[in-house]
Short mmCIF file of C-alpha atoms and ligand atoms in Angstrom, two decimals:
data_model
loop_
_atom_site.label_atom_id
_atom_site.label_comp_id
_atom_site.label_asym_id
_atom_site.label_seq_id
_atom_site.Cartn_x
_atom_site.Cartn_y
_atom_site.Cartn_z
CA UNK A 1 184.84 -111.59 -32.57
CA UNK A 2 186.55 -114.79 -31.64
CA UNK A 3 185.05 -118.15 -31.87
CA UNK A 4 184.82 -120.57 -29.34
CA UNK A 5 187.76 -123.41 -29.07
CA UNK A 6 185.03 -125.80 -30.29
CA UNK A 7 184.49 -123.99 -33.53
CA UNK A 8 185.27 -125.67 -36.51
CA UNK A 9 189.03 -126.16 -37.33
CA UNK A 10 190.74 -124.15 -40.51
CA UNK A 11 190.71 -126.77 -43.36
CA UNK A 12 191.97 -125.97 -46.77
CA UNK A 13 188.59 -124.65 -47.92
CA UNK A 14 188.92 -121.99 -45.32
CA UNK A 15 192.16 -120.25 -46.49
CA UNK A 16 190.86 -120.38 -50.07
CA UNK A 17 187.59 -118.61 -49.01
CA UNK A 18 189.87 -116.01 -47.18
CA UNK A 19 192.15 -115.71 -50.14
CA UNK A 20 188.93 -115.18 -52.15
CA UNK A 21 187.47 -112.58 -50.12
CA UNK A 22 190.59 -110.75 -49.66
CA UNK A 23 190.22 -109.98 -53.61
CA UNK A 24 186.95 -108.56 -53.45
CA UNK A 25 185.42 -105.03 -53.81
CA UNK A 26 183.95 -103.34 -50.71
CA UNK A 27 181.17 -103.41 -52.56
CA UNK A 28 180.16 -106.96 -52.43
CA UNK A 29 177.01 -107.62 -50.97
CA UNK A 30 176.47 -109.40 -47.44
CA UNK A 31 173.14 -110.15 -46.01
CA UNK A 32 170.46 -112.04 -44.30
CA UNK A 33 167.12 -113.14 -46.22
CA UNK A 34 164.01 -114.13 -44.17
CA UNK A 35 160.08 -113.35 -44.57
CA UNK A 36 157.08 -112.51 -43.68
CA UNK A 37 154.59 -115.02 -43.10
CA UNK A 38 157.65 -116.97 -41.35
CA UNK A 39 158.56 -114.71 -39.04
CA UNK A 40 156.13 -111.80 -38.31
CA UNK A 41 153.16 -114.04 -36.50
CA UNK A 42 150.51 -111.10 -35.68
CA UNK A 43 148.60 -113.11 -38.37
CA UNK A 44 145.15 -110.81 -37.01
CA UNK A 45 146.64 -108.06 -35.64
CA UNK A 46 146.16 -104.10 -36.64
CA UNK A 47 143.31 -104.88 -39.60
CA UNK A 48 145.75 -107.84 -41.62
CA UNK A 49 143.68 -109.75 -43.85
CA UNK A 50 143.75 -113.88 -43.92
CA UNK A 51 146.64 -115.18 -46.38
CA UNK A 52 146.50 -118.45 -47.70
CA UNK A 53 148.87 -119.78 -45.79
CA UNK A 54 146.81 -118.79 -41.98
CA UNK A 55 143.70 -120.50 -44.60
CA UNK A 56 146.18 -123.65 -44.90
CA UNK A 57 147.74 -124.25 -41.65
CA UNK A 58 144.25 -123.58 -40.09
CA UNK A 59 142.18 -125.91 -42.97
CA UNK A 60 144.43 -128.44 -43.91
CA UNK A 61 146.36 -128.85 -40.78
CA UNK A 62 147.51 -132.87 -41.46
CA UNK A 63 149.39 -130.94 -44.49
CA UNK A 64 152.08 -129.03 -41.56
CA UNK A 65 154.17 -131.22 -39.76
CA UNK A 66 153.03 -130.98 -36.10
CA UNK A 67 149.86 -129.28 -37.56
CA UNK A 68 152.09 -126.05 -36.81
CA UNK A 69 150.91 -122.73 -37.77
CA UNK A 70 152.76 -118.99 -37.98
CA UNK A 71 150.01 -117.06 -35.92
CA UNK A 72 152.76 -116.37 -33.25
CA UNK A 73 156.33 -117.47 -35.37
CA UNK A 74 158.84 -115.80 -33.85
CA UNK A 75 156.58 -112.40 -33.34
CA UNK A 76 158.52 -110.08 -35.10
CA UNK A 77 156.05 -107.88 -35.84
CA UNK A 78 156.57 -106.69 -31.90
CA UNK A 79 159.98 -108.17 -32.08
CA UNK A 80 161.53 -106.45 -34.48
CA UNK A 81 163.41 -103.49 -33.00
CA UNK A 82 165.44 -106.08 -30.92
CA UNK A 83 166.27 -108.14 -34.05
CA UNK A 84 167.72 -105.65 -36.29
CA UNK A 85 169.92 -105.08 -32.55
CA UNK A 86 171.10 -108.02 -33.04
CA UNK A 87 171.64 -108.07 -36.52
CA UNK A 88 173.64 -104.73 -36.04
CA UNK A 89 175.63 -106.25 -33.54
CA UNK A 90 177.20 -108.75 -35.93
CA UNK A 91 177.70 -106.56 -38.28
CA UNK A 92 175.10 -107.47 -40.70
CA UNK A 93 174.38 -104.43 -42.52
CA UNK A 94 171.80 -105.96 -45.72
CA UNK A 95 168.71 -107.24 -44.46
CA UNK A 96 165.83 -108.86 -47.08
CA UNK A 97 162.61 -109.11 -45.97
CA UNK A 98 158.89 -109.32 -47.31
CA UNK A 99 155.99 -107.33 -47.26
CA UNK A 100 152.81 -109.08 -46.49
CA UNK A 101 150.23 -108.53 -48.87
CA UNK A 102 147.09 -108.84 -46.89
CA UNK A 103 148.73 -107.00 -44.08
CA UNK A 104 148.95 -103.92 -46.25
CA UNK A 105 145.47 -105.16 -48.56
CA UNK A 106 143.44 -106.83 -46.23
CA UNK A 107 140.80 -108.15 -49.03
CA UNK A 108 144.13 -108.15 -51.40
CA UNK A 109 142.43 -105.00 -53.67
CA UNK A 110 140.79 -101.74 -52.61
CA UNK A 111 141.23 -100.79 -49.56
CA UNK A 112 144.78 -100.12 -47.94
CA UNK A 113 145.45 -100.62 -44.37
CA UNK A 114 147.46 -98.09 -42.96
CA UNK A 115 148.25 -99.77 -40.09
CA UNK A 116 149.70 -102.56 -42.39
CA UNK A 117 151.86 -99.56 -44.07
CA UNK A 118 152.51 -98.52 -40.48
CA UNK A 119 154.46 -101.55 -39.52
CA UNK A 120 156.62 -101.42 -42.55
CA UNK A 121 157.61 -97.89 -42.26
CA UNK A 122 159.09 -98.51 -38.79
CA UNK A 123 160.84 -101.82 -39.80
CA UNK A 124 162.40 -99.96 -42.57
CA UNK A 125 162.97 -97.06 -40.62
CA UNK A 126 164.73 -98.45 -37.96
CA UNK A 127 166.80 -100.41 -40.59
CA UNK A 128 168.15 -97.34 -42.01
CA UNK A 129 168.74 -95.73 -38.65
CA UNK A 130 171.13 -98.61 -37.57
CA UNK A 131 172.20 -98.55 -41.18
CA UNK A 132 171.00 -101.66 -42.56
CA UNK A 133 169.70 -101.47 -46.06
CA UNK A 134 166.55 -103.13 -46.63
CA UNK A 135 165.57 -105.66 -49.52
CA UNK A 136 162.40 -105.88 -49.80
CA UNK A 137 160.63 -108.71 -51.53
CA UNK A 138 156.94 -107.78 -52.31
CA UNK A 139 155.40 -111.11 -52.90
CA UNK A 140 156.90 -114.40 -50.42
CA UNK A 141 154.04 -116.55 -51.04
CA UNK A 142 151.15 -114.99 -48.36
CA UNK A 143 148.69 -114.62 -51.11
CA UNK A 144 145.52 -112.51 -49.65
CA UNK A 145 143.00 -115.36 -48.73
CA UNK A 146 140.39 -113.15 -50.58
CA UNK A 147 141.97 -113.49 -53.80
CA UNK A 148 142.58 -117.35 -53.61
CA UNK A 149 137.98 -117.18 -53.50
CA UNK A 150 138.05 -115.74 -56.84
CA UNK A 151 140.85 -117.90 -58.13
CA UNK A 152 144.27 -116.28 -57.06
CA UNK A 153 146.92 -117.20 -59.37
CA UNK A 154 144.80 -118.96 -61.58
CA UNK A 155 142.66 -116.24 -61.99
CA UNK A 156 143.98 -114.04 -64.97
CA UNK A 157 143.00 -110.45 -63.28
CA UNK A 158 145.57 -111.29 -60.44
CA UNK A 159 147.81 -109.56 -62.73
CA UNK A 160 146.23 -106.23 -62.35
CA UNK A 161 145.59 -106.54 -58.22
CA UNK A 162 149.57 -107.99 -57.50
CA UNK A 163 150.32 -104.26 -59.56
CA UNK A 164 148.08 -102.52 -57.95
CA UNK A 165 149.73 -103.59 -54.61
CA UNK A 166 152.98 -103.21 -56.17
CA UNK A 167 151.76 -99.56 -56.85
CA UNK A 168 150.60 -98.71 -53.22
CA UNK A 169 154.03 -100.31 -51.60
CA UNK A 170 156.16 -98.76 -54.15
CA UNK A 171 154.31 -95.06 -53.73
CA UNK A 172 154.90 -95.58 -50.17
CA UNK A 173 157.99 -96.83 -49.17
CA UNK A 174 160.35 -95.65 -52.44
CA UNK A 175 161.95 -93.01 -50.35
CA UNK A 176 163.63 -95.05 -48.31
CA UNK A 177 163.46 -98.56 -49.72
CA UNK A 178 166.04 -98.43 -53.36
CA UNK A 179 166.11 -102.46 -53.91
CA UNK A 180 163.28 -104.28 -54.86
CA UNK A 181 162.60 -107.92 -55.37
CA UNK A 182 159.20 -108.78 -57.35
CA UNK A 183 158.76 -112.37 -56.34
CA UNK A 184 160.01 -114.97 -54.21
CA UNK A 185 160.93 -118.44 -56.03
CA UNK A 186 157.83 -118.49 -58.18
CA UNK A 187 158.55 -122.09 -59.22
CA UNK A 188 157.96 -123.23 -55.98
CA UNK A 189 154.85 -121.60 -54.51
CA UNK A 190 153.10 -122.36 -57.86
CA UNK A 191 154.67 -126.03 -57.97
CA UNK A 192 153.84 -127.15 -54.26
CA UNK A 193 151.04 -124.47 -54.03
CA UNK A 194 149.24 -124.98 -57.36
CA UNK A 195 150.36 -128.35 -58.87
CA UNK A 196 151.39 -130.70 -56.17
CA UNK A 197 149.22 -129.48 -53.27
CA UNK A 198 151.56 -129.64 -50.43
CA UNK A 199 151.51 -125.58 -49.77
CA UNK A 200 148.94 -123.38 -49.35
CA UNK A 201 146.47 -123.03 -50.94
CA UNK A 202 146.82 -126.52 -51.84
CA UNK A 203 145.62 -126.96 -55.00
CA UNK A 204 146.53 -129.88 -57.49
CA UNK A 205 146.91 -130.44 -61.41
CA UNK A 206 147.48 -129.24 -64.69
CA UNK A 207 144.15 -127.47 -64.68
CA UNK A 208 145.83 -124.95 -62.15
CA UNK A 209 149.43 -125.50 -62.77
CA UNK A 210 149.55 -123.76 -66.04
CA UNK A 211 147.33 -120.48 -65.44
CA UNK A 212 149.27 -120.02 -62.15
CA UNK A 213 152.63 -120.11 -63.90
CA UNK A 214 151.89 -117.50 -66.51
CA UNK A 215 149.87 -115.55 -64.47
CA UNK A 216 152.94 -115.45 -62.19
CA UNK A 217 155.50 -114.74 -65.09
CA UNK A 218 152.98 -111.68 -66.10
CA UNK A 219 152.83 -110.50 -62.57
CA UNK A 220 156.33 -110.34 -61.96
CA UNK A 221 157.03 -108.62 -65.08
CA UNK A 222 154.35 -105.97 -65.12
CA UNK A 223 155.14 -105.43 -61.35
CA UNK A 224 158.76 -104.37 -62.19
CA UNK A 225 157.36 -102.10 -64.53
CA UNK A 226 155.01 -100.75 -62.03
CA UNK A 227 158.28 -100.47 -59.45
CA UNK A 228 160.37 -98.65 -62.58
CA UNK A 229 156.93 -96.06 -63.66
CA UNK A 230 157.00 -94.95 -59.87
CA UNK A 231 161.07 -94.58 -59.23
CA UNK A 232 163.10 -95.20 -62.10
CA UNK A 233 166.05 -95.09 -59.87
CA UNK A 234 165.37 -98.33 -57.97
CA UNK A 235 167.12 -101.39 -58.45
CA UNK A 236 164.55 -104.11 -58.92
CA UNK A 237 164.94 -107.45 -58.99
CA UNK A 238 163.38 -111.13 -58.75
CA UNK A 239 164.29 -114.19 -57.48
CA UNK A 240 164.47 -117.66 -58.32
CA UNK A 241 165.34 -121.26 -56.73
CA UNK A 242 167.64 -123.62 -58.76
CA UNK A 243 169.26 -126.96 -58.06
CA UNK A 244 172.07 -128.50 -60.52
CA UNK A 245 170.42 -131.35 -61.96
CA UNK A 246 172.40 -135.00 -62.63
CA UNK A 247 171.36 -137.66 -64.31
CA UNK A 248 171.04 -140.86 -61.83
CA UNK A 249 172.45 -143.79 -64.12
CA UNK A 250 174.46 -142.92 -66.79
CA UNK A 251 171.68 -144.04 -69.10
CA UNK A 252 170.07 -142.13 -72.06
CA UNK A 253 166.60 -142.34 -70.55
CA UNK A 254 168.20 -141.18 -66.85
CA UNK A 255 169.75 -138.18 -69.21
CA UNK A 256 166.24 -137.42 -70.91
CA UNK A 257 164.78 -137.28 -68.12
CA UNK A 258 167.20 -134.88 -66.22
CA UNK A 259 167.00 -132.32 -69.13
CA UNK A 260 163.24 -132.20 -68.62
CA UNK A 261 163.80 -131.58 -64.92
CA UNK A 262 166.39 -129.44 -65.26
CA UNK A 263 163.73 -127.56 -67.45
CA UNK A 264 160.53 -127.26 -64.91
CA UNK A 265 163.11 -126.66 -61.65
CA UNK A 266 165.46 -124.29 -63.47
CA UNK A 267 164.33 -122.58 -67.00
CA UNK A 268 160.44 -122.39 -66.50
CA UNK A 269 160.56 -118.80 -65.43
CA UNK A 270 163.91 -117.22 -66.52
CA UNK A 271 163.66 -117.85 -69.98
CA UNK A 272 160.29 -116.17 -70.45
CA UNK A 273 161.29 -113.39 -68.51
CA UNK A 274 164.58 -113.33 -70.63
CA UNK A 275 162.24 -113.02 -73.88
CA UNK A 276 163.29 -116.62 -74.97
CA UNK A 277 159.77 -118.16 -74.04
CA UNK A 278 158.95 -121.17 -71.50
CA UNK A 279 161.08 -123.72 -72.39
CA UNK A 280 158.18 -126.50 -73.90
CA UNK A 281 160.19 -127.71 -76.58
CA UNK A 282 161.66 -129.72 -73.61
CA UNK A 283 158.39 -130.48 -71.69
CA UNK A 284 155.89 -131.16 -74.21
CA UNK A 285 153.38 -131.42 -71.31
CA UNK A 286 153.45 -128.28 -70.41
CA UNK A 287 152.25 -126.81 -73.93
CA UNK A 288 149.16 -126.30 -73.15
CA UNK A 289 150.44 -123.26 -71.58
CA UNK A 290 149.81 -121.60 -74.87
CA UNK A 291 146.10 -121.56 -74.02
CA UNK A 292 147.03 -118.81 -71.49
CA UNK A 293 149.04 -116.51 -73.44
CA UNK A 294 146.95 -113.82 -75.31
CA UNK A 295 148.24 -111.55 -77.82
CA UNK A 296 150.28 -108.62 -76.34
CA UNK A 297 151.46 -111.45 -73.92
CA UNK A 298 155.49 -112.06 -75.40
CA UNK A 299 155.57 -108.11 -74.34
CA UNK A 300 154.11 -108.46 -71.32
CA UNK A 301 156.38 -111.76 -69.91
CA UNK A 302 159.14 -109.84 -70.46
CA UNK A 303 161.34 -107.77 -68.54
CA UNK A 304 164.83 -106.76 -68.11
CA UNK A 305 165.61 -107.26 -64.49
CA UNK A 306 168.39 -105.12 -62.93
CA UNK A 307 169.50 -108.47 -60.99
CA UNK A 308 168.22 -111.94 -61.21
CA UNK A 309 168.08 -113.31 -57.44
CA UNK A 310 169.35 -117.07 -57.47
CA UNK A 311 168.30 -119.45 -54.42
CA UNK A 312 170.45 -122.70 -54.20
CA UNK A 313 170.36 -125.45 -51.57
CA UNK A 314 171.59 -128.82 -52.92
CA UNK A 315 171.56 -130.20 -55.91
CA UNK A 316 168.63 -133.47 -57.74
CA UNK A 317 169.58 -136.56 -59.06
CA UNK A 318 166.65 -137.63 -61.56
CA UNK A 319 165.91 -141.38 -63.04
CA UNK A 320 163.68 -142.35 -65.10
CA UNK A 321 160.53 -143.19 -64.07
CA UNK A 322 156.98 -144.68 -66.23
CA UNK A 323 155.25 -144.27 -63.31
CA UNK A 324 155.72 -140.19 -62.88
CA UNK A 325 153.07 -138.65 -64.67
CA UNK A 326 153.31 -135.92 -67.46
CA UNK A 327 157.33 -135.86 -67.14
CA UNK A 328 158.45 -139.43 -66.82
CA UNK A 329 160.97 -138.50 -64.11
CA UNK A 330 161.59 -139.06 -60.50
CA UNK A 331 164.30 -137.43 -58.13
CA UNK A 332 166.27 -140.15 -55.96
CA UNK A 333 166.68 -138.44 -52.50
CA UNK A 334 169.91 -137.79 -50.48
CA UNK A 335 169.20 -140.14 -47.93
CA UNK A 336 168.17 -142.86 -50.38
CA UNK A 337 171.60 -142.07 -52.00
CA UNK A 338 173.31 -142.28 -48.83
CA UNK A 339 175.42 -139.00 -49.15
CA UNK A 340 175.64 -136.23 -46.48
CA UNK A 341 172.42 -133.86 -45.82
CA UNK A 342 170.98 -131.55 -43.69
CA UNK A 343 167.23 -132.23 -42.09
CA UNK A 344 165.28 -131.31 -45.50
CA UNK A 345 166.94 -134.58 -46.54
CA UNK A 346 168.79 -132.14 -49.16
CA UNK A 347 172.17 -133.53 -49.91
CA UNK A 348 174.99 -130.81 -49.05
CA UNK A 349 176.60 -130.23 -51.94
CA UNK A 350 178.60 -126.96 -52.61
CA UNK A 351 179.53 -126.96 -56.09
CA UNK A 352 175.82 -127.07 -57.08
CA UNK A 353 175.82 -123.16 -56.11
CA UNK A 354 178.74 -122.72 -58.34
CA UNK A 355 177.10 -124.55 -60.97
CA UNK A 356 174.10 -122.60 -60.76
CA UNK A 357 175.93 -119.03 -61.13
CA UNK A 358 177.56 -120.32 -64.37
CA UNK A 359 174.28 -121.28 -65.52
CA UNK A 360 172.04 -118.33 -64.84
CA UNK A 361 175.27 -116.02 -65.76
CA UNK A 362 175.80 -117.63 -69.22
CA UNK A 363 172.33 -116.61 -70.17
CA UNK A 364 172.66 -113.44 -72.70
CA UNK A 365 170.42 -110.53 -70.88
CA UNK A 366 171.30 -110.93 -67.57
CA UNK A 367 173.26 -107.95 -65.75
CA UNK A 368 173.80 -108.89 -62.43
CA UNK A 369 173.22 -112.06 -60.40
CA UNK A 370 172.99 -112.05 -56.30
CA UNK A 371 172.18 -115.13 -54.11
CA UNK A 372 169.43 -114.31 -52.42
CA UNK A 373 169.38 -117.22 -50.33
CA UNK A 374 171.29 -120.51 -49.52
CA UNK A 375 171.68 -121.66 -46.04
CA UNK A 376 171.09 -125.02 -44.22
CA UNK A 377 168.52 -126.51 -41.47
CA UNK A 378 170.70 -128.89 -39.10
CA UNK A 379 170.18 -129.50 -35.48
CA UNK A 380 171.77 -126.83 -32.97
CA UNK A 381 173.69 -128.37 -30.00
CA UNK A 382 172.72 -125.95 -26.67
CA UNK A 383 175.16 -125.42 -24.30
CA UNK A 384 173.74 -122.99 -21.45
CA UNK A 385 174.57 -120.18 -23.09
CA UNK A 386 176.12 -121.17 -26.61
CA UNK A 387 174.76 -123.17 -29.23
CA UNK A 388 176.95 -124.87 -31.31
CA UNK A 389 176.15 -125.61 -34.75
CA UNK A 390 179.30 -126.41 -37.00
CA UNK A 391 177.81 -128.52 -39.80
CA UNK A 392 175.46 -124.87 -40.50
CA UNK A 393 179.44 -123.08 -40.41
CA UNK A 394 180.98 -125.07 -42.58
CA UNK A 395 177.95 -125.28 -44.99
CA UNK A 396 177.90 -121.69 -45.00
CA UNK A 397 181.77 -121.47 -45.58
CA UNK A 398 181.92 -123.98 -48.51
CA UNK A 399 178.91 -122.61 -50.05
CA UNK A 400 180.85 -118.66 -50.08
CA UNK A 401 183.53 -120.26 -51.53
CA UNK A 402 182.08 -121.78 -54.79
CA UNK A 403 180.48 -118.47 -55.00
CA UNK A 404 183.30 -116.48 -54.56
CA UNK A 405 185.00 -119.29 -56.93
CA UNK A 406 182.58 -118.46 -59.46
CA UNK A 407 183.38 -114.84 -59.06
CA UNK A 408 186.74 -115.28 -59.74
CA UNK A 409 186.06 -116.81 -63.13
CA UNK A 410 184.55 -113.64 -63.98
CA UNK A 411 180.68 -114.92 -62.84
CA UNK A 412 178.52 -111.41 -62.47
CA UNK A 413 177.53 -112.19 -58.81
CA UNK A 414 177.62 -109.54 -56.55
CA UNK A 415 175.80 -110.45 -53.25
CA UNK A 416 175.30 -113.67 -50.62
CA UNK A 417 172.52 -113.38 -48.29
CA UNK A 418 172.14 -116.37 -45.88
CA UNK A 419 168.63 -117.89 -45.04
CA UNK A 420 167.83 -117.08 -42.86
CA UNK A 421 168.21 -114.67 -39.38
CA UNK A 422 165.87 -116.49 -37.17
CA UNK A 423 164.55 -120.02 -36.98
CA UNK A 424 161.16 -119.40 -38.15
CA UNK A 425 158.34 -121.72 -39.68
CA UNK A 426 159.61 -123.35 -42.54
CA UNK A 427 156.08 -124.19 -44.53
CA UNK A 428 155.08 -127.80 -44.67
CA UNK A 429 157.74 -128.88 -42.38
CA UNK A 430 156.59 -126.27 -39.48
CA UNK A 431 159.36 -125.50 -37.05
CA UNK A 432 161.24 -128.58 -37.10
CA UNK A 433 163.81 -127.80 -39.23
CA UNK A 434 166.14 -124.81 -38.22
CA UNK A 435 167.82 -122.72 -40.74
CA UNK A 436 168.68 -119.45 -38.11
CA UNK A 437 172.08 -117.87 -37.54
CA UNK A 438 170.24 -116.87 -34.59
CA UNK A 439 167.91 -119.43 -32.25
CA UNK A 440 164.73 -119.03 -31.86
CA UNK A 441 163.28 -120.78 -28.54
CA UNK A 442 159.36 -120.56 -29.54
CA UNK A 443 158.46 -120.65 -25.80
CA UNK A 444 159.44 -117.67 -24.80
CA UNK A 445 161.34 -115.88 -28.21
CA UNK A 446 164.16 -115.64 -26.71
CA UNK A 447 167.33 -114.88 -28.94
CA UNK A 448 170.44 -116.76 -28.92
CA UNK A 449 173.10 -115.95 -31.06
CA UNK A 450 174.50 -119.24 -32.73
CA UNK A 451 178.26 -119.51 -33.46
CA UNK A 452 177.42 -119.71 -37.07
CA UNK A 453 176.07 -116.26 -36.56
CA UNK A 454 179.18 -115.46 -34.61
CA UNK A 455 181.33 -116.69 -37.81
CA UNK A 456 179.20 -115.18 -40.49
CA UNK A 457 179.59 -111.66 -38.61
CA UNK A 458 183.14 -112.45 -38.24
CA UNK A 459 183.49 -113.40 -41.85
CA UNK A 460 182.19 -110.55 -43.27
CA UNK A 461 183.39 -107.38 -41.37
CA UNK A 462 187.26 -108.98 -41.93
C1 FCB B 501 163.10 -121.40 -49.89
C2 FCB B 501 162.10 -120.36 -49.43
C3 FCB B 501 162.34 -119.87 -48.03
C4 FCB B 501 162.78 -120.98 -47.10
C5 FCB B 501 163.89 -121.79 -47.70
C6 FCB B 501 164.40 -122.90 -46.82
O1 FCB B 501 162.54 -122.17 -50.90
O2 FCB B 501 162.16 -119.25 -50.30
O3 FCB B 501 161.16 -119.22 -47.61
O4 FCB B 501 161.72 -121.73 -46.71
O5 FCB B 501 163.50 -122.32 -48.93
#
């Protein structure tokens, strides 16, 4: 597929990431990552349950911006046949997705909804019959609002209903579905979700913080067992978001308290998981953690993932700062730095990808390392027909690279999946900010291939 005259013009980063690529297997991993609650809409449809996040954008709508919600998104729960077209079209042939809890257990435990199964069976069939693999994700925030009344993660026994969920997907869909991803980014739905109250289901402090995080680190573990008992043959996996973390100033204090950040954002779950235990030697804070743990527990937080799924964006600069509770530590944002970055305010910054596989990959105990998302939210220029978007292209391009860089060195990554296929509703910031390879007009849901779409396609069938 060629690109239009407009598209970005070969630079020296572009013949490296060509060189690069030319060296790898066939059997590197290409892909597109998106979800459910951001994309499906149908939030009543067929017997689905309330999340927390239809709870949120409904009860705390000053939270969204626009006070946006995802009843409708980008409907593809009726779009989806036409999507995976698409997607087969350019080529894409690895698609990750998430199952939504309460659309499969409506009151999140007991009873199953087979029309919730039903919906899930055709996605994944008609994946496999334009022969796109799915990679399914089993937990992407959408909490069953029924569980969040008796506590959700907070409450110990969600440890027993997230396997028991695990155990009626798993049953279900493990004869076609072979890769499995436990959780999405725990850090960040238990962080905004559970300790800062800006996502759903909006809940603040320490008092909530620290249940939710082990509750989460025992969930994900005992639901890859649960995905192992059931086929022992699938490749299961978790994934995690991680920024490289700099010091502002070059100033002892600034240093301090970038090692504590780089702690919560980047160690919090992986090194529990990894049987090395949360890292509160660092973040003395968070040691009341201990409360939570009961014996049996350093079993139970473990588990020896087949991959570890890394999600990179940018990269924090932290300073020191009296005024930050509990860690002492503030990050200074891209625009108040004045450096290049994309309408999250997150700086660009390639090498923090690179950064972040050497990191996770220097760890003893872990086999195999995919990115299971990195992508970029700019604004689309529309041109009748074409919508040009070169700032997404050249983030995506410069982002391969220092992952194909780190590959090079020997790194243990094996995959690249680009968030996200659609413009969907990105959480807090509702549907302002546009991450898609493809457009999304919300009006009508109309479709329009971007040329970063065209390039990725392009890019990966070379
Ligand atoms: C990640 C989320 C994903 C999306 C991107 C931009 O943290 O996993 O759902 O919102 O950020």
């Amino acid at each position: 597929m060629l690109l239009s005259e407009s598209a970005p013009e070969l630079h020296i980063n572009q013949q490296q990431l060509r060189a690069y690529k030319k060296q790898l297997n066939a059997d590197f991993i290409w892909g597109v990552s998106a979800s459910a609650y951001q994309t499906e809409g149908a939030y009543n449809t067929d017997g689905k349950g309330p999340s927390i996040w239809d709870t949120f954008t409904n009860e705390q709508k000053n939270k969204i911006k626009d006070r946006k919600n995802a009843n409708i998104a980008c409907d593809f729960y009726s779009r989806y046949e036409d999507d995976l077209l698409l997607m087969k079209s350019l080529g894409i042939n690895n698609f990750r997705f998430s199952i939504s809890w309460p659309r499969v257990m409506p009151a999140g435990t007991g009873e199953v909804n087979a029309a919730g199964l039903g919906f899930y069976d055709r996605l994944i069939d008609r994946c496999l019959h334009y022969g796109i693999t799915p990679w399914v994700t089993l937990y992407h925030w959408d909490l069953p609002q029924a569980l969040e009344n008796k506590g959700g993660w907070t409450n110990r026994q969600v440890v027993g209903w997230f396997t028991d969920y695990v155990t009626v997907c798993v049953k279900h869909f493990s004869d076609r579905v072979k890769h499995w991803m436990v959780m999405n980014e725990p850090m960040v739905f238990v962080g905004a979700g559970y300790f800062l109250g800006l996502h759903a289901p909006g809940k603040r402090g320490m008092k909530n913080f620290l249940p939710a995080i082990h509750h989460a680190v025992l969930s994900m573990c005992e639901g890859a067992r649960a995905i192992k008992a059931i086929d022992p043959d699938a490749e299961v996996g978790t994934t995690f978001s991680c920024s490289h973390i700099e010091p502002y100033r070059n100033l002892e204090k600034d240093h301090v308290a970038a090692f504590k950040v780089d702690a919560l954002l980047n160690r919090m779950f992986i090194e529990p998981v990894l049987g090395m235990g949360y890292p509160v030697e660092t973040l003395k804070p968070l040691q009341n953690i201990t409360q939570y743990i009961l014996q049996g527990d350093e079993y139970k937080m473990k588990y020896d993932f087949d991959f570890i799924g890394i999600q990179n964006y940018t990269r924090e600069f932290v300073k020191h700062s009296w005024f930050t509770p509990y860690l002492n530590a503030r990050l200074i944002s891209a625009p108040k730095r004045k450096v290049p970055h994309t309408l999250m305010n997150w700086e660009v910054y390639p090498e923090s990808i690179y950064q972040m596989i050497k990191k996770f990959d220097a760890y003893p105990g872990i086999k195999k390392i995919l990115i299971t998302e990195n992508g970029a939210a700019f604004e689309d220029k529309h041109h009748d027909t074409l919508i040009t978007d070169h700032m997404r292209t050249t983030y995506l391009q410069e982002h391969i690279e220092q992952v194909l860089r780190a590959k090079q060195e020997g790194a243990k990554v094996e995959g690249y999946f680009v968030w996200t296929w659609t413009d969907n509703f990105e959480w807090a910031e509702g549907y302002h900010p546009r991450f898609g390879l493809i457009y999304t007009d919300f009006n009508t849901q109309k479709r329009i291939i971007k040329e970063s779409g065209l390039w990725y396609g392009d890019f990966i069938n070379q």
